[in-house]
Structures are given as C-alpha cells and as structure tokens.
One Martini backbone bead per residue (centre of mass of N, CA, C, O) as a GRO file, in nm:
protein
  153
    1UNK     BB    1  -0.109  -1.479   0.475
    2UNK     BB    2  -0.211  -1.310   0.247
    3UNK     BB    3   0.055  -1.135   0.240
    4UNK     BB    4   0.258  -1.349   0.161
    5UNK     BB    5   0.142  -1.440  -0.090
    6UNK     BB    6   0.148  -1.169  -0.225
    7UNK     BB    7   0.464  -1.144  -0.208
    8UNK     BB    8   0.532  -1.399  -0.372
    9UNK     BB    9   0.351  -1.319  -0.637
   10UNK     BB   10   0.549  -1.092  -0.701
   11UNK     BB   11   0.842  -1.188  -0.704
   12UNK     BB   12   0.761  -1.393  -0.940
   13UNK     BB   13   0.677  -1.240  -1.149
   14UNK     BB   14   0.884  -1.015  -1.156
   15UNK     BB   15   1.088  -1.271  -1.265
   16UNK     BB   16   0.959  -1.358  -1.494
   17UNK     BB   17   0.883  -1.140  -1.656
   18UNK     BB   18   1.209  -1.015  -1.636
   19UNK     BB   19   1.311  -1.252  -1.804
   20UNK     BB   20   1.098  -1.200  -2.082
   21UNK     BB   21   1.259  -0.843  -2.073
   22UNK     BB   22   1.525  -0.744  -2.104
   23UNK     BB   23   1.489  -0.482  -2.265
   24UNK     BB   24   1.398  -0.299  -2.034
   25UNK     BB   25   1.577  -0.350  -1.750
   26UNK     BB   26   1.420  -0.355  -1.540
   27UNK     BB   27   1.065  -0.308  -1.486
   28UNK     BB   28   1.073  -0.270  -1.189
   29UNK     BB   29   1.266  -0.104  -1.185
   30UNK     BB   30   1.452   0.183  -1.172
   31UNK     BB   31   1.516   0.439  -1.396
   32UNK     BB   32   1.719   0.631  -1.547
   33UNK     BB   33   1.804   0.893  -1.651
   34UNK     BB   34   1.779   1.098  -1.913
   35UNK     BB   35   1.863   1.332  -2.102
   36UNK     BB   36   1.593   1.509  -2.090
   37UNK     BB   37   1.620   1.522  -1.758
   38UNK     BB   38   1.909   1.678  -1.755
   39UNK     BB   39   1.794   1.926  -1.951
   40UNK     BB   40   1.586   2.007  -1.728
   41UNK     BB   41   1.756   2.077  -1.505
   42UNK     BB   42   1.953   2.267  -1.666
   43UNK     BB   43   1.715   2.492  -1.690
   44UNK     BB   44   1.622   2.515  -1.437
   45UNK     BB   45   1.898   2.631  -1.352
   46UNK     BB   46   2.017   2.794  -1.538
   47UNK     BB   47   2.322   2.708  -1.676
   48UNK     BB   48   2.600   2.701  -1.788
   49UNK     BB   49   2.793   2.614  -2.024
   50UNK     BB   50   3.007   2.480  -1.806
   51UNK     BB   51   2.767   2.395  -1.641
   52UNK     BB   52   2.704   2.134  -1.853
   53UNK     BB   53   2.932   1.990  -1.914
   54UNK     BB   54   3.005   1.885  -1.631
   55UNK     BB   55   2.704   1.749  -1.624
   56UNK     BB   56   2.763   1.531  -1.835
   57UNK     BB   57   2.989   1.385  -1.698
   58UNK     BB   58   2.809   1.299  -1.461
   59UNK     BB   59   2.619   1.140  -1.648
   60UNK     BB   60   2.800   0.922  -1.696
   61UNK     BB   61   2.853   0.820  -1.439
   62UNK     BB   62   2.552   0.768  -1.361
   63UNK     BB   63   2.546   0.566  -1.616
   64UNK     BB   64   2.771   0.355  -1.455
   65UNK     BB   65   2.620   0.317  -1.198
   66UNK     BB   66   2.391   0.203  -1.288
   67UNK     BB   67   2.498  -0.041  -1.488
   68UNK     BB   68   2.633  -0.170  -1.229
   69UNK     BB   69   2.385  -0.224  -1.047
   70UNK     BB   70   2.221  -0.405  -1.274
   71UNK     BB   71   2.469  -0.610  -1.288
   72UNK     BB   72   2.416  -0.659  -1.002
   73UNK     BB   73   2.238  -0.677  -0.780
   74UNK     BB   74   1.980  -0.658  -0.957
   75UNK     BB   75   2.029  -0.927  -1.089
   76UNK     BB   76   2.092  -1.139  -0.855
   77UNK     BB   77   1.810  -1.089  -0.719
   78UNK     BB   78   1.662  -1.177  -0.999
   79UNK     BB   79   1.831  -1.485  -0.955
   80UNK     BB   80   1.666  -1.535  -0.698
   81UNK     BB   81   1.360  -1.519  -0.760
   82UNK     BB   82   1.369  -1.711  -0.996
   83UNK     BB   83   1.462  -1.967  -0.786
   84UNK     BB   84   1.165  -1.900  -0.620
   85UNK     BB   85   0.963  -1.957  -0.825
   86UNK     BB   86   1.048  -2.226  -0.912
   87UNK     BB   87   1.005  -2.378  -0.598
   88UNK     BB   88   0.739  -2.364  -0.694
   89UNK     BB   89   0.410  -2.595  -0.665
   90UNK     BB   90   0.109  -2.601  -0.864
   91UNK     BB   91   0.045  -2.914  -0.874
   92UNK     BB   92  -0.173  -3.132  -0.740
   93UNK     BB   93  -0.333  -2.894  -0.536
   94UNK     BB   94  -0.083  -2.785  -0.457
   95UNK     BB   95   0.135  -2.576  -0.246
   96UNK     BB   96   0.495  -2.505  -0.258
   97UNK     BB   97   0.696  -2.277  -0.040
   98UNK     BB   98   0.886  -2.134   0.063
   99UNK     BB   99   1.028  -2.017   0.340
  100UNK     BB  100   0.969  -1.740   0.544
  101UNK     BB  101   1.292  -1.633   0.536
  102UNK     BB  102   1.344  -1.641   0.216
  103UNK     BB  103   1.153  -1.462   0.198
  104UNK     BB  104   1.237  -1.191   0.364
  105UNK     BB  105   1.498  -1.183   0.233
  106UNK     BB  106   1.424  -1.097  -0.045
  107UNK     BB  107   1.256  -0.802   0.050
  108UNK     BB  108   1.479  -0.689   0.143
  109UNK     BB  109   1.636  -0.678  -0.062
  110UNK     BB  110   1.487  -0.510  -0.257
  111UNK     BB  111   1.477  -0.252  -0.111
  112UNK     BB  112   1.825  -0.294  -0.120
  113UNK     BB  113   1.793  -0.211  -0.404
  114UNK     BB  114   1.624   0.052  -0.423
  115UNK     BB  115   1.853   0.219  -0.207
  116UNK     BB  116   2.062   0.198  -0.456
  117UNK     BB  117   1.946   0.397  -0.652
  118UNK     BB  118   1.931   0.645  -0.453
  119UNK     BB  119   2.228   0.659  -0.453
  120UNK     BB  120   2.277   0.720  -0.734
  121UNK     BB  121   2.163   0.977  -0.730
  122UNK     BB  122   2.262   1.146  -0.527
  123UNK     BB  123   2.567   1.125  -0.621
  124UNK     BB  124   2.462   1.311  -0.897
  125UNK     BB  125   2.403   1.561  -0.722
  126UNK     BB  126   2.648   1.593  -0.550
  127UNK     BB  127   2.847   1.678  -0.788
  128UNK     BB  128   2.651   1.931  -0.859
  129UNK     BB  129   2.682   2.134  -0.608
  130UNK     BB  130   2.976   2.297  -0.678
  131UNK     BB  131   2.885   2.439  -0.927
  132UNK     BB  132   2.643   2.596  -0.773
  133UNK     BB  133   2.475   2.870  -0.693
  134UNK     BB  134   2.248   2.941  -0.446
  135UNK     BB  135   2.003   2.925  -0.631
  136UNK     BB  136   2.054   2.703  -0.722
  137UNK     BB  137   2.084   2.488  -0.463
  138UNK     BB  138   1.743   2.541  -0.440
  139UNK     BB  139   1.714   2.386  -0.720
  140UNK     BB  140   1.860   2.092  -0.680
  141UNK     BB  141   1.686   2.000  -0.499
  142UNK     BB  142   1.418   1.959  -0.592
  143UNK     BB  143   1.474   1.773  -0.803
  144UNK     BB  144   1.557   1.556  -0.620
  145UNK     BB  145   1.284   1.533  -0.526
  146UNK     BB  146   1.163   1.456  -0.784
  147UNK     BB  147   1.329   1.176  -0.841
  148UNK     BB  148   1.231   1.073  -0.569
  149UNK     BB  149   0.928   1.045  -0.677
  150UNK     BB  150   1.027   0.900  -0.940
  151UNK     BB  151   1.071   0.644  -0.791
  152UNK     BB  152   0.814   0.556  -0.667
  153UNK     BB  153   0.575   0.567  -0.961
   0.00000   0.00000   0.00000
C-alpha cells in the first residue's frame, strides 16, 4: 500500500511540477545530448574532419528525434499523468485516488517512455558506427554505455 502511495504521489507531482516549468521541457525526464556532449564524443574518438561533419549531421537527426519524442509521446504520457493528478480528491478528510489499473498502466507508460528515449540515443550512435575504425567502434560503445549511464542519474 505504501508503495503504491509512493508511486501515485510521484506520478502527481511530476505531471504539477512539470507542467509549470515547461521551459525545461520535460525535467523528470531523460535531457537530450547537447552540443559540447557530441564534441567530447568527437574528441574522444579523435574523429576527422570529414567524420565530424557526418557527426554533426547525425545529431541533427538525433535532435529531431529527441523533439519529435517529447511533443509526442513525453506530451501524452504528461497530459494523462495530469488528468490522473487532477483525480485526487485531497479535501475533506478522504483521499480519492484512481484505480490501481489506471496507476499501473500509468508507470508502464512512463517506463516505455523511458525506453523510447533509450532507442533514441541508440539509433545516434548505431548511424556513427559505419563511419569509424576498430579502436572507434570500441571507443563508440565506451560512449554508448556513458550515455546510458547518464540517462540512468
């Protein structure tokens, strides 16, 4: 029961809080690769000029795909979590929470949403990968696994 609190109470705040700062663009979840991230990638890798430019190219696409996630299924995801917020009935004395259905398909959703943005880091490093030499290509996972750490914290 108390987990179940838990997670209803997380799910609330997140779509409040994130609904009255949308200048950060979705801050519970996962932010995309910035510029200076693609730049140590390129350094690390000690890329050429010639495979900086395809780089560059690629985080363009990965930059629309980030923003087509986040107008797309983030939004979604946020606009039922809120309309689940809205549910609660915290006055007079009772609580009113949704069915544990309706939370449970809440917190998959958010997981595969999660998951989506996993596919998208994934699909920028798989389009990097015909371009670079054997020590890149295990220089390029090292990367992969940093990034999906840092999706993690």
């Amino acid at each position: 029961m108390i987990r179940t609190w838990h997670a209803i109470w997380a799910i609330c705040l997140m779509a409040v809080v994130t609904h009255s700062s949308l200048a950060q663009m979705y801050p519970f979840f996962v932010q995309p690769m910035s510029v200076d991230d693609v730049r140590v990638i390129a350094e690390e890798l000690e890329l050429s000029r010639q495979q900086r430019l395809a780089i560059l190219n690629s985080y363009a696409d990965y930059n629309q795909s980030f923003e087509e996630l986040q107008e797309g299924q983030v939004k979604d995801f946020m606009d039922r979590a809120m309309e689940m917020g809205l549910q609660f009935q915290w006055w007079g004395g009772q609580v009113t929470i949704p069915p544990r259905e309706e939370i449970t398909d809440l917190v998959n959703e958010a997981l595969g949403t999660i998951r989506a943005f996993a596919d998208v880091d994934d699909a920028f490093f798989d389009n990097l990968t015909p371009l670079l030499n054997e020590a890149q290509l295990i220089r390029i996972e090292q990367e992969r696994l940093r990034r999906a750490l840092g999706r993690l914290s």
